[in-house]
mmCIF file with all atom_site columns, C-alpha atoms in Angstrom:
data_model
loop_
_atom_site.group_PDB
_atom_site.id
_atom_site.type_symbol
_atom_site.label_atom_id
_atom_site.label_alt_id
_atom_site.label_comp_id
_atom_site.label_asym_id
_atom_site.label_entity_id
_atom_site.label_seq_id
_atom_site.pdbx_PDB_ins_code
_atom_site.Cartn_x
_atom_site.Cartn_y
_atom_site.Cartn_z
_atom_site.occupancy
_atom_site.B_iso_or_equiv
_atom_site.pdbx_formal_charge
_atom_site.auth_seq_id
_atom_site.auth_comp_id
_atom_site.auth_asym_id
_atom_site.auth_atom_id
_atom_site.pdbx_PDB_model_num
ATOM 1   C CA . UNK A 1 1   ? 107.080 122.471 67.217  1.00 41.00 ? 1   UNK A CA 1
ATOM 2   C CA . UNK A 1 2   ? 110.527 124.097 67.491  1.00 45.00 ? 2   UNK A CA 1
ATOM 3   C CA . UNK A 1 3   ? 113.747 122.078 67.295  1.00 48.00 ? 3   UNK A CA 1
ATOM 4   C CA . UNK A 1 4   ? 114.543 122.913 70.943  1.00 49.00 ? 4   UNK A CA 1
ATOM 5   C CA . UNK A 1 5   ? 111.151 121.588 72.104  1.00 47.00 ? 5   UNK A CA 1
ATOM 6   C CA . UNK A 1 6   ? 111.639 118.348 70.131  1.00 46.00 ? 6   UNK A CA 1
ATOM 7   C CA . UNK A 1 7   ? 115.001 117.719 71.844  1.00 48.00 ? 7   UNK A CA 1
ATOM 8   C CA . UNK A 1 8   ? 113.495 118.302 75.285  1.00 50.00 ? 8   UNK A CA 1
ATOM 9   C CA . UNK A 1 9   ? 110.911 115.571 74.693  1.00 49.00 ? 9   UNK A CA 1
ATOM 10  C CA . UNK A 1 10  ? 113.388 112.741 74.027  1.00 54.00 ? 10  UNK A CA 1
ATOM 11  C CA . UNK A 1 11  ? 112.551 111.231 77.438  1.00 58.00 ? 11  UNK A CA 1
ATOM 12  C CA . UNK A 1 12  ? 109.160 111.637 79.158  1.00 68.00 ? 12  UNK A CA 1
ATOM 13  C CA . UNK A 1 13  ? 108.773 114.010 82.116  1.00 82.00 ? 13  UNK A CA 1
ATOM 14  C CA . UNK A 1 14  ? 108.607 112.489 85.597  1.00 89.00 ? 14  UNK A CA 1
ATOM 15  C CA . UNK A 1 15  ? 106.175 113.735 88.249  1.00 92.00 ? 15  UNK A CA 1
ATOM 16  C CA . UNK A 1 16  ? 107.862 112.105 91.272  1.00 96.00 ? 16  UNK A CA 1
ATOM 17  C CA . UNK A 1 17  ? 110.835 109.775 91.383  1.00 96.00 ? 17  UNK A CA 1
ATOM 18  C CA . UNK A 1 18  ? 114.460 109.578 90.389  1.00 96.00 ? 18  UNK A CA 1
ATOM 19  C CA . UNK A 1 19  ? 116.276 110.155 87.124  1.00 94.00 ? 19  UNK A CA 1
ATOM 20  C CA . UNK A 1 20  ? 119.672 108.475 86.884  1.00 95.00 ? 20  UNK A CA 1
ATOM 21  C CA . UNK A 1 21  ? 121.553 110.638 84.419  1.00 94.00 ? 21  UNK A CA 1
ATOM 22  C CA . UNK A 1 22  ? 124.957 110.568 82.704  1.00 94.00 ? 22  UNK A CA 1
ATOM 23  C CA . UNK A 1 23  ? 125.256 106.783 82.666  1.00 94.00 ? 23  UNK A CA 1
ATOM 24  C CA . UNK A 1 24  ? 127.952 105.642 80.224  1.00 92.00 ? 24  UNK A CA 1
ATOM 25  C CA . UNK A 1 25  ? 125.930 104.003 77.390  1.00 94.00 ? 25  UNK A CA 1
ATOM 26  C CA . UNK A 1 26  ? 127.794 100.695 77.703  1.00 92.00 ? 26  UNK A CA 1
ATOM 27  C CA . UNK A 1 27  ? 126.890 100.527 81.425  1.00 90.00 ? 27  UNK A CA 1
ATOM 28  C CA . UNK A 1 28  ? 123.139 101.318 81.155  1.00 93.00 ? 28  UNK A CA 1
ATOM 29  C CA . UNK A 1 29  ? 121.918 97.729  81.328  1.00 92.00 ? 29  UNK A CA 1
ATOM 30  C CA . UNK A 1 30  ? 124.414 96.788  84.058  1.00 89.00 ? 30  UNK A CA 1
ATOM 31  C CA . UNK A 1 31  ? 123.010 99.630  86.181  1.00 91.00 ? 31  UNK A CA 1
ATOM 32  C CA . UNK A 1 32  ? 119.449 98.459  85.420  1.00 92.00 ? 32  UNK A CA 1
ATOM 33  C CA . UNK A 1 33  ? 120.338 94.924  86.526  1.00 89.00 ? 33  UNK A CA 1
ATOM 34  C CA . UNK A 1 34  ? 122.199 96.019  89.682  1.00 86.00 ? 34  UNK A CA 1
ATOM 35  C CA . UNK A 1 35  ? 119.283 98.023  91.041  1.00 89.00 ? 35  UNK A CA 1
ATOM 36  C CA . UNK A 1 36  ? 116.747 95.320  90.182  1.00 89.00 ? 36  UNK A CA 1
ATOM 37  C CA . UNK A 1 37  ? 114.628 97.195  87.661  1.00 90.00 ? 37  UNK A CA 1
ATOM 38  C CA . UNK A 1 38  ? 113.206 93.967  86.211  1.00 89.00 ? 38  UNK A CA 1
ATOM 39  C CA . UNK A 1 39  ? 111.402 93.264  89.504  1.00 93.00 ? 39  UNK A CA 1
ATOM 40  C CA . UNK A 1 40  ? 109.962 96.767  90.014  1.00 93.00 ? 40  UNK A CA 1
ATOM 41  C CA . UNK A 1 41  ? 106.338 97.655  89.342  1.00 93.00 ? 41  UNK A CA 1
ATOM 42  C CA . UNK A 1 42  ? 107.193 101.345 88.879  1.00 94.00 ? 42  UNK A CA 1
ATOM 43  C CA . UNK A 1 43  ? 106.902 103.126 85.531  1.00 92.00 ? 43  UNK A CA 1
ATOM 44  C CA . UNK A 1 44  ? 110.423 103.096 84.065  1.00 93.00 ? 44  UNK A CA 1
ATOM 45  C CA . UNK A 1 45  ? 111.772 105.016 81.088  1.00 91.00 ? 45  UNK A CA 1
ATOM 46  C CA . UNK A 1 46  ? 115.103 104.155 79.457  1.00 89.00 ? 46  UNK A CA 1
ATOM 47  C CA . UNK A 1 47  ? 117.103 106.317 77.120  1.00 90.00 ? 47  UNK A CA 1
ATOM 48  C CA . UNK A 1 48  ? 120.412 105.249 75.663  1.00 93.00 ? 48  UNK A CA 1
ATOM 49  C CA . UNK A 1 49  ? 122.869 106.959 73.360  1.00 92.00 ? 49  UNK A CA 1
ATOM 50  C CA . UNK A 1 50  ? 121.215 110.305 74.069  1.00 90.00 ? 50  UNK A CA 1
ATOM 51  C CA . UNK A 1 51  ? 123.175 113.417 73.164  1.00 90.00 ? 51  UNK A CA 1
ATOM 52  C CA . UNK A 1 52  ? 125.289 114.813 75.975  1.00 87.00 ? 52  UNK A CA 1
ATOM 53  C CA . UNK A 1 53  ? 127.433 117.945 75.996  1.00 89.00 ? 53  UNK A CA 1
ATOM 54  C CA . UNK A 1 54  ? 129.645 116.434 78.744  1.00 85.00 ? 54  UNK A CA 1
ATOM 55  C CA . UNK A 1 55  ? 130.024 112.888 77.457  1.00 86.00 ? 55  UNK A CA 1
ATOM 56  C CA . UNK A 1 56  ? 129.072 112.932 73.789  1.00 92.00 ? 56  UNK A CA 1
ATOM 57  C CA . UNK A 1 57  ? 126.546 110.146 74.387  1.00 94.00 ? 57  UNK A CA 1
ATOM 58  C CA . UNK A 1 58  ? 124.873 109.016 77.601  1.00 94.00 ? 58  UNK A CA 1
ATOM 59  C CA . UNK A 1 59  ? 122.260 106.731 79.067  1.00 93.00 ? 59  UNK A CA 1
ATOM 60  C CA . UNK A 1 60  ? 119.419 107.714 81.385  1.00 93.00 ? 60  UNK A CA 1
ATOM 61  C CA . UNK A 1 61  ? 116.892 105.822 83.500  1.00 94.00 ? 61  UNK A CA 1
ATOM 62  C CA . UNK A 1 62  ? 113.803 107.487 84.976  1.00 95.00 ? 62  UNK A CA 1
ATOM 63  C CA . UNK A 1 63  ? 111.897 105.625 87.672  1.00 95.00 ? 63  UNK A CA 1
ATOM 64  C CA . UNK A 1 64  ? 108.533 106.892 88.903  1.00 95.00 ? 64  UNK A CA 1
ATOM 65  C CA . UNK A 1 65  ? 107.980 107.004 92.674  1.00 95.00 ? 65  UNK A CA 1
ATOM 66  C CA . UNK A 1 66  ? 111.392 105.490 93.505  1.00 95.00 ? 66  UNK A CA 1
ATOM 67  C CA . UNK A 1 67  ? 113.972 107.112 95.773  1.00 94.00 ? 67  UNK A CA 1
ATOM 68  C CA . UNK A 1 68  ? 117.217 105.226 96.329  1.00 91.00 ? 68  UNK A CA 1
ATOM 69  C CA . UNK A 1 69  ? 118.838 104.132 99.588  1.00 90.00 ? 69  UNK A CA 1
ATOM 70  C CA . UNK A 1 70  ? 122.578 104.541 100.190 1.00 87.00 ? 70  UNK A CA 1
ATOM 71  C CA . UNK A 1 71  ? 123.338 100.851 99.474  1.00 85.00 ? 71  UNK A CA 1
ATOM 72  C CA . UNK A 1 72  ? 121.581 101.060 96.088  1.00 87.00 ? 72  UNK A CA 1
ATOM 73  C CA . UNK A 1 73  ? 123.541 104.195 95.227  1.00 89.00 ? 73  UNK A CA 1
ATOM 74  C CA . UNK A 1 74  ? 126.794 102.431 96.141  1.00 86.00 ? 74  UNK A CA 1
ATOM 75  C CA . UNK A 1 75  ? 125.885 99.561  93.795  1.00 86.00 ? 75  UNK A CA 1
ATOM 76  C CA . UNK A 1 76  ? 125.445 102.062 90.960  1.00 89.00 ? 76  UNK A CA 1
ATOM 77  C CA . UNK A 1 77  ? 128.803 103.670 91.814  1.00 88.00 ? 77  UNK A CA 1
ATOM 78  C CA . UNK A 1 78  ? 130.627 100.368 91.259  1.00 86.00 ? 78  UNK A CA 1
ATOM 79  C CA . UNK A 1 79  ? 129.856 100.319 87.532  1.00 84.00 ? 79  UNK A CA 1
ATOM 80  C CA . UNK A 1 80  ? 129.050 103.966 86.805  1.00 87.00 ? 80  UNK A CA 1
ATOM 81  C CA . UNK A 1 81  ? 130.852 106.128 89.375  1.00 82.00 ? 81  UNK A CA 1
ATOM 82  C CA . UNK A 1 82  ? 130.060 109.546 87.895  1.00 85.00 ? 82  UNK A CA 1
ATOM 83  C CA . UNK A 1 83  ? 126.308 109.417 87.381  1.00 92.00 ? 83  UNK A CA 1
ATOM 84  C CA . UNK A 1 84  ? 123.947 112.055 88.715  1.00 94.00 ? 84  UNK A CA 1
ATOM 85  C CA . UNK A 1 85  ? 120.749 111.168 90.576  1.00 95.00 ? 85  UNK A CA 1
ATOM 86  C CA . UNK A 1 86  ? 118.070 113.796 90.073  1.00 95.00 ? 86  UNK A CA 1
ATOM 87  C CA . UNK A 1 87  ? 115.399 113.614 92.778  1.00 96.00 ? 87  UNK A CA 1
ATOM 88  C CA . UNK A 1 88  ? 112.123 114.857 91.290  1.00 95.00 ? 88  UNK A CA 1
ATOM 89  C CA . UNK A 1 89  ? 108.965 116.023 93.064  1.00 95.00 ? 89  UNK A CA 1
ATOM 90  C CA . UNK A 1 90  ? 106.037 117.676 91.263  1.00 95.00 ? 90  UNK A CA 1
ATOM 91  C CA . UNK A 1 91  ? 107.994 117.686 87.969  1.00 92.00 ? 91  UNK A CA 1
ATOM 92  C CA . UNK A 1 92  ? 110.854 119.713 89.520  1.00 94.00 ? 92  UNK A CA 1
ATOM 93  C CA . UNK A 1 93  ? 114.384 118.584 90.375  1.00 94.00 ? 93  UNK A CA 1
ATOM 94  C CA . UNK A 1 94  ? 114.592 119.182 94.132  1.00 96.00 ? 94  UNK A CA 1
ATOM 95  C CA . UNK A 1 95  ? 117.991 117.564 94.699  1.00 95.00 ? 95  UNK A CA 1
ATOM 96  C CA . UNK A 1 96  ? 120.981 116.388 92.687  1.00 95.00 ? 96  UNK A CA 1
ATOM 97  C CA . UNK A 1 97  ? 123.185 113.649 94.101  1.00 93.00 ? 97  UNK A CA 1
ATOM 98  C CA . UNK A 1 98  ? 126.583 113.167 92.513  1.00 91.00 ? 98  UNK A CA 1
ATOM 99  C CA . UNK A 1 99  ? 127.436 109.487 92.771  1.00 90.00 ? 99  UNK A CA 1
ATOM 100 C CA . UNK A 1 100 ? 130.975 108.436 93.599  1.00 88.00 ? 100 UNK A CA 1
ATOM 101 C CA . UNK A 1 101 ? 132.561 105.377 95.112  1.00 88.00 ? 101 UNK A CA 1
ATOM 102 C CA . UNK A 1 102 ? 132.431 105.439 98.916  1.00 91.00 ? 102 UNK A CA 1
ATOM 103 C CA . UNK A 1 103 ? 135.523 104.710 101.022 1.00 94.00 ? 103 UNK A CA 1
ATOM 104 C CA . UNK A 1 104 ? 134.105 101.325 102.107 1.00 94.00 ? 104 UNK A CA 1
ATOM 105 C CA . UNK A 1 105 ? 131.724 98.747  100.628 1.00 93.00 ? 105 UNK A CA 1
ATOM 106 C CA . UNK A 1 106 ? 129.888 96.470  103.067 1.00 93.00 ? 106 UNK A CA 1
ATOM 107 C CA . UNK A 1 107 ? 127.824 93.499  101.905 1.00 93.00 ? 107 UNK A CA 1
ATOM 108 C CA . UNK A 1 108 ? 127.761 94.549  98.246  1.00 90.00 ? 108 UNK A CA 1
ATOM 109 C CA . UNK A 1 109 ? 130.771 92.826  96.677  1.00 93.00 ? 109 UNK A CA 1
ATOM 110 C CA . UNK A 1 110 ? 131.797 89.179  96.897  1.00 95.00 ? 110 UNK A CA 1
ATOM 111 C CA . UNK A 1 111 ? 135.442 88.418  97.628  1.00 97.00 ? 111 UNK A CA 1
ATOM 112 C CA . UNK A 1 112 ? 136.949 86.431  94.775  1.00 95.00 ? 112 UNK A CA 1
ATOM 113 C CA . UNK A 1 113 ? 139.372 84.647  97.113  1.00 97.00 ? 113 UNK A CA 1
ATOM 114 C CA . UNK A 1 114 ? 137.802 81.202  97.719  1.00 96.00 ? 114 UNK A CA 1
ATOM 115 C CA . UNK A 1 115 ? 139.694 80.894  101.027 1.00 97.00 ? 115 UNK A CA 1
ATOM 116 C CA . UNK A 1 116 ? 138.417 84.221  102.390 1.00 97.00 ? 116 UNK A CA 1
ATOM 117 C CA . UNK A 1 117 ? 136.408 83.857  105.588 1.00 96.00 ? 117 UNK A CA 1
ATOM 118 C CA . UNK A 1 118 ? 133.485 85.713  103.980 1.00 97.00 ? 118 UNK A CA 1
ATOM 119 C CA . UNK A 1 119 ? 133.066 82.845  101.508 1.00 95.00 ? 119 UNK A CA 1
ATOM 120 C CA . UNK A 1 120 ? 133.103 80.206  104.231 1.00 94.00 ? 120 UNK A CA 1
ATOM 121 C CA . UNK A 1 121 ? 131.215 81.806  107.131 1.00 95.00 ? 121 UNK A CA 1
ATOM 122 C CA . UNK A 1 122 ? 127.836 83.586  107.227 1.00 95.00 ? 122 UNK A CA 1
ATOM 123 C CA . UNK A 1 123 ? 129.095 87.173  107.410 1.00 96.00 ? 123 UNK A CA 1
ATOM 124 C CA . UNK A 1 124 ? 129.029 90.393  105.419 1.00 96.00 ? 124 UNK A CA 1
ATOM 125 C CA . UNK A 1 125 ? 131.911 91.231  103.141 1.00 96.00 ? 125 UNK A CA 1
ATOM 126 C CA . UNK A 1 126 ? 133.810 94.436  103.819 1.00 97.00 ? 126 UNK A CA 1
ATOM 127 C CA . UNK A 1 127 ? 136.034 96.169  101.296 1.00 97.00 ? 127 UNK A CA 1
ATOM 128 C CA . UNK A 1 128 ? 138.093 99.343  101.366 1.00 97.00 ? 128 UNK A CA 1
ATOM 129 C CA . UNK A 1 129 ? 138.246 101.373 98.174  1.00 95.00 ? 129 UNK A CA 1
ATOM 130 C CA . UNK A 1 130 ? 141.978 101.847 97.638  1.00 95.00 ? 130 UNK A CA 1
ATOM 131 C CA . UNK A 1 131 ? 141.855 103.691 94.312  1.00 92.00 ? 131 UNK A CA 1
ATOM 132 C CA . UNK A 1 132 ? 138.624 105.475 93.369  1.00 88.00 ? 132 UNK A CA 1
ATOM 133 C CA . UNK A 1 133 ? 139.864 106.509 89.922  1.00 84.00 ? 133 UNK A CA 1
ATOM 134 C CA . UNK A 1 134 ? 140.770 102.944 88.928  1.00 86.00 ? 134 UNK A CA 1
ATOM 135 C CA . UNK A 1 135 ? 137.996 101.284 90.972  1.00 86.00 ? 135 UNK A CA 1
ATOM 136 C CA . UNK A 1 136 ? 140.378 99.088  92.987  1.00 93.00 ? 136 UNK A CA 1
ATOM 137 C CA . UNK A 1 137 ? 139.139 97.583  96.261  1.00 95.00 ? 137 UNK A CA 1
ATOM 138 C CA . UNK A 1 138 ? 140.781 95.536  99.039  1.00 97.00 ? 138 UNK A CA 1
ATOM 139 C CA . UNK A 1 139 ? 139.145 92.924  101.270 1.00 98.00 ? 139 UNK A CA 1
ATOM 140 C CA . UNK A 1 140 ? 139.246 93.814  104.958 1.00 98.00 ? 140 UNK A CA 1
ATOM 141 C CA . UNK A 1 141 ? 139.649 90.173  105.968 1.00 97.00 ? 141 UNK A CA 1
ATOM 142 C CA . UNK A 1 142 ? 142.036 88.503  103.511 1.00 97.00 ? 142 UNK A CA 1
ATOM 143 C CA . UNK A 1 143 ? 143.507 91.737  102.079 1.00 97.00 ? 143 UNK A CA 1
ATOM 144 C CA . UNK A 1 144 ? 143.053 90.578  98.477  1.00 97.00 ? 144 UNK A CA 1
ATOM 145 C CA . UNK A 1 145 ? 143.066 93.486  96.038  1.00 97.00 ? 145 UNK A CA 1
ATOM 146 C CA . UNK A 1 146 ? 140.457 93.356  93.298  1.00 96.00 ? 146 UNK A CA 1
ATOM 147 C CA . UNK A 1 147 ? 140.457 95.515  90.186  1.00 92.00 ? 147 UNK A CA 1
ATOM 148 C CA . UNK A 1 148 ? 137.261 97.014  88.780  1.00 86.00 ? 148 UNK A CA 1
ATOM 149 C CA . UNK A 1 149 ? 137.062 94.415  85.984  1.00 86.00 ? 149 UNK A CA 1
ATOM 150 C CA . UNK A 1 150 ? 137.169 91.511  88.468  1.00 91.00 ? 150 UNK A CA 1
ATOM 151 C CA . UNK A 1 151 ? 134.583 92.790  90.968  1.00 89.00 ? 151 UNK A CA 1
ATOM 152 C CA . UNK A 1 152 ? 131.703 90.393  91.549  1.00 88.00 ? 152 UNK A CA 1
ATOM 153 C CA . UNK A 1 153 ? 128.604 92.181  92.824  1.00 86.00 ? 153 UNK A CA 1
ATOM 154 C CA . UNK A 1 154 ? 126.261 90.197  95.087  1.00 81.00 ? 154 UNK A CA 1
#
């Protein structure tokens, strides 16, 4: 087997499903937790610290027969905003989605202000992303700014 073929087989091929690629290695298990992989019955393949021309090292998750909804993609964007979702059908990539933080986050993040109405009334949280590069968000209701490190995901 040639060296090129050996490198291609680092992670098993996927017939149908989604490959989450270019995950920063230190964020791989956070992404897995956020999208609830531990409760899925799908076949899941993890790869971490794989070689990457772009990043040096990367993580990857392949999930058979799973296609993500917008809310799930937004959850991924909170911890790994530059990943690529490869949608696979019949062993071919049919679509690439470049994940980035949206302008607004609804019902995903908890406000860390204990006096915020969203922590005291049964309602969805609503945040505006004020700085996509730094991952800073601002609560629509109490206007508290939260940095990426202090975000609490529901």
